[in-house]
mmCIF file of C-alpha atoms in Angstrom:
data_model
loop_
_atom_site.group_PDB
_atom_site.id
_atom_site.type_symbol
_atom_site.label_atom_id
_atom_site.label_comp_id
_atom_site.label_asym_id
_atom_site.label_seq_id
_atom_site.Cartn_x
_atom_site.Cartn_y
_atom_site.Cartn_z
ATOM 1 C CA UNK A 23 0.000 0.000 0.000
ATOM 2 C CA UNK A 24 2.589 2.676 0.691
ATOM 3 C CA UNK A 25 1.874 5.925 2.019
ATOM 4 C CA UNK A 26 1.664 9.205 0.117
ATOM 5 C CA UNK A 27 4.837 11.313 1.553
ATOM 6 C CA UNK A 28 5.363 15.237 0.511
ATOM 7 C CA UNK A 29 8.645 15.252 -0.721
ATOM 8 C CA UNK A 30 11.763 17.068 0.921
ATOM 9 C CA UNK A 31 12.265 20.116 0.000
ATOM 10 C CA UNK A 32 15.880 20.359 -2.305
ATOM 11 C CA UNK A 33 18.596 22.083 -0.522
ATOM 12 C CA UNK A 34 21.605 24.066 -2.330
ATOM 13 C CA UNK A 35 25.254 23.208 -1.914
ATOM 14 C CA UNK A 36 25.559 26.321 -0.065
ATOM 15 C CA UNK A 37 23.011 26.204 2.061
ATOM 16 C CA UNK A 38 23.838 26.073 5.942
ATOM 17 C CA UNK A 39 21.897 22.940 7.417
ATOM 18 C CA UNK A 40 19.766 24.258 10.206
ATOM 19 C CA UNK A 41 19.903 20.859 12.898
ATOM 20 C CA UNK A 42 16.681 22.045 15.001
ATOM 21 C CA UNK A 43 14.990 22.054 11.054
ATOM 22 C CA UNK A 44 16.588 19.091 10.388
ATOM 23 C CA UNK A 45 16.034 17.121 13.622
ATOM 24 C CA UNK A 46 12.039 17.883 13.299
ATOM 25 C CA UNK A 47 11.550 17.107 9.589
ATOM 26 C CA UNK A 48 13.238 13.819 10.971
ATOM 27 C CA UNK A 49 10.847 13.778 13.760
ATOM 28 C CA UNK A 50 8.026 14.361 10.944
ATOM 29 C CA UNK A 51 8.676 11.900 8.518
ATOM 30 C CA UNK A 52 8.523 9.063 11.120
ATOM 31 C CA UNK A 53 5.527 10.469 12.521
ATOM 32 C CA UNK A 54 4.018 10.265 8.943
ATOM 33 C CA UNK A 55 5.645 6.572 8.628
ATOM 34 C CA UNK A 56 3.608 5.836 11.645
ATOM 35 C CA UNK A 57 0.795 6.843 10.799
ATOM 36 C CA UNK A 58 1.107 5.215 7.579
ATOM 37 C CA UNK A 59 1.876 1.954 9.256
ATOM 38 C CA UNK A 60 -1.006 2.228 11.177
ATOM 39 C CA UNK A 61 -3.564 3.250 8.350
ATOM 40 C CA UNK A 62 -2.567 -0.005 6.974
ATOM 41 C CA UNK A 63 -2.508 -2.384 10.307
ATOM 42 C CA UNK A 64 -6.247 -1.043 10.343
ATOM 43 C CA UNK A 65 -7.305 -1.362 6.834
ATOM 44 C CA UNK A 66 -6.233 -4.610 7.239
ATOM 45 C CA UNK A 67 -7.987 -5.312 10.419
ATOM 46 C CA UNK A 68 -11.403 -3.676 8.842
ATOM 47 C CA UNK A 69 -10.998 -5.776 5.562
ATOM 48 C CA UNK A 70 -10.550 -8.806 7.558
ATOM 49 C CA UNK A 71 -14.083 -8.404 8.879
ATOM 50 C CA UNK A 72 -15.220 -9.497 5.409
ATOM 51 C CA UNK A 73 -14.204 -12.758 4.843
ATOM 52 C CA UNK A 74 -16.603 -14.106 2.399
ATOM 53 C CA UNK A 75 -15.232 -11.037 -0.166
ATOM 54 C CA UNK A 76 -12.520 -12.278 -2.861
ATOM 55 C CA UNK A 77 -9.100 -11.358 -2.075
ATOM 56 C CA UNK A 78 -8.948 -8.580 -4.644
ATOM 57 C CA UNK A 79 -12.236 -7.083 -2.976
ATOM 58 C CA UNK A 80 -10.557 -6.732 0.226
ATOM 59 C CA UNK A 81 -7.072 -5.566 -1.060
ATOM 60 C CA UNK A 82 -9.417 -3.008 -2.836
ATOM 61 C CA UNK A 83 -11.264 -2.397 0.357
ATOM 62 C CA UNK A 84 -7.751 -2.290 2.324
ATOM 63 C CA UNK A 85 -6.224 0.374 -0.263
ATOM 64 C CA UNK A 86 -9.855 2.260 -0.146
ATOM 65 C CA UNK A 87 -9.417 2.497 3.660
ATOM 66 C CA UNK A 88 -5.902 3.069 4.041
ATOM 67 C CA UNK A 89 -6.098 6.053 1.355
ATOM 68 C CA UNK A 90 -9.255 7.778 2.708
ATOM 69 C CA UNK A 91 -7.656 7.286 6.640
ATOM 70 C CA UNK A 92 -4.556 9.082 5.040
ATOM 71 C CA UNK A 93 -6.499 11.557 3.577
ATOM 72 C CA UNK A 94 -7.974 12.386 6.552
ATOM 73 C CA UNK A 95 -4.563 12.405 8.641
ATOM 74 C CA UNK A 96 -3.289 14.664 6.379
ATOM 75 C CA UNK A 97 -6.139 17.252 6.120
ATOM 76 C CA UNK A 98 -5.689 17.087 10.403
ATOM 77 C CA UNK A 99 -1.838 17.641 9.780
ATOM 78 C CA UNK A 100 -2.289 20.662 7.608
ATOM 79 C CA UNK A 101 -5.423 22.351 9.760
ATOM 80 C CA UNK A 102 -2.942 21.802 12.758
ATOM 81 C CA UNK A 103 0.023 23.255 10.673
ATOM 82 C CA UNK A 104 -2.364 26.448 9.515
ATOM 83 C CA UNK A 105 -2.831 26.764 13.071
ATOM 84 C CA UNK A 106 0.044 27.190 14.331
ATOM 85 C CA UNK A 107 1.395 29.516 11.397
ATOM 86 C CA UNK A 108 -2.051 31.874 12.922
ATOM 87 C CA UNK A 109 -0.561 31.549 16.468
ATOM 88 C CA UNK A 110 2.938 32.255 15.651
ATOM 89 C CA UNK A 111 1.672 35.301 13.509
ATOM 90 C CA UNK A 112 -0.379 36.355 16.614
ATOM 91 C CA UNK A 113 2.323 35.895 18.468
ATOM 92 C CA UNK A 114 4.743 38.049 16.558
ATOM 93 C CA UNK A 115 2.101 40.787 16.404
ATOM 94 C CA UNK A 116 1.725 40.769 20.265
ATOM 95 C CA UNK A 117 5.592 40.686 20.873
ATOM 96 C CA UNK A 118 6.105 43.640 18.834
ATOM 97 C CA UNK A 119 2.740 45.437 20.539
ATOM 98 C CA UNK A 120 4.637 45.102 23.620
ATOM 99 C CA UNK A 121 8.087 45.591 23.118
ATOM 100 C CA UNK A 122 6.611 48.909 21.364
ATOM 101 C CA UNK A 123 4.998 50.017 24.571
ATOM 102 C CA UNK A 124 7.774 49.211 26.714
ATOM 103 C CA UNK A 125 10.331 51.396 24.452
ATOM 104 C CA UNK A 126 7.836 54.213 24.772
ATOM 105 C CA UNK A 127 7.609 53.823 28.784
ATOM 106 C CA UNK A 128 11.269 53.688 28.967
ATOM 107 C CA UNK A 129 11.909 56.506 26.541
ATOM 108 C CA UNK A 130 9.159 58.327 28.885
ATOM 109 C CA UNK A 131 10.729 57.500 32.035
ATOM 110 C CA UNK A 132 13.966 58.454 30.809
ATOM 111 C CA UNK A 133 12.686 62.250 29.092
ATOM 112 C CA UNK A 134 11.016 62.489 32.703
ATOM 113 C CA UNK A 135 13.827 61.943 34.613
ATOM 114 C CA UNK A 136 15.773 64.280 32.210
ATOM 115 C CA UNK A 137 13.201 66.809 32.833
ATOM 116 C CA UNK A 138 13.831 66.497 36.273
ATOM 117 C CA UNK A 139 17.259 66.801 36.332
ATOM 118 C CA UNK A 140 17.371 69.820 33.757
ATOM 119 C CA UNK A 141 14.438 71.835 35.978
ATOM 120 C CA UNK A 142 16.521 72.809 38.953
ATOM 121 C CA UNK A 143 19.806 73.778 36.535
ATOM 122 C CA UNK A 144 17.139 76.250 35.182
ATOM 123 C CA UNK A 145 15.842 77.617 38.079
ATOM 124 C CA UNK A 146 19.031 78.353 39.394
ATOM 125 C CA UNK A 147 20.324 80.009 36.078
#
């Protein structure tokens, strides 16, 4: 049966191999294998069911299932994916929100306290 696997991405002789990347497209592919593996222990186990069908019938019933189970995994994988890629975005968009407000409060405290320092040197001049 075989499972349907995107295929890796080419990389260019000069390209500087990034192990965290590496390590969990690794991590990915064997969690794909897995599931693969298991698609087909269960397509098996479902086709068994049907014992009076001809062999071919439940090899046909076996792909049928494995396919439409890998279908499905994927579709999961890629809604999961999509959601992350929001979150991280979110994320981003939140770290920069607050890293803005916390250069302006700094930048505040620091014209205040300049302020401050530059009133009495007036008064006394």
């Amino acid at each position: 049966m075989g499972g349907r696997q995107r295929p890796p991405r080419a990389r260019t002789p000069r390209q500087k191999v990034d192990t965290r990347v590496e390590i969990a497209r690794l991590e990915g592919f064997l969690a794909w294998e897995a599931e693969v593996a298991a698609a087909e222990r269960d397509a098996r186990a479902f086709a068994g069911q049907f014992a009076w069908l001809p062999a071919a019938e439940r090899e046909s019933l076996e792909r049928a299932y494995a396919a439409d189970r890998l279908r499905y995994a994927e579709e999961v994988v890629d809604r999961a994916v999509d959601r992350c890629r929001r979150l991280a975005a979110r994320y981003r968009s939140e770290c920069r929100r607050i890293c803005a407000r916390w250069a302006a409060l700094c930048l505040s405290v620091t014209l205040a306290a300049a302020l401050f320092a530059a009133v009495p040197a007036i008064l006394r001049g």
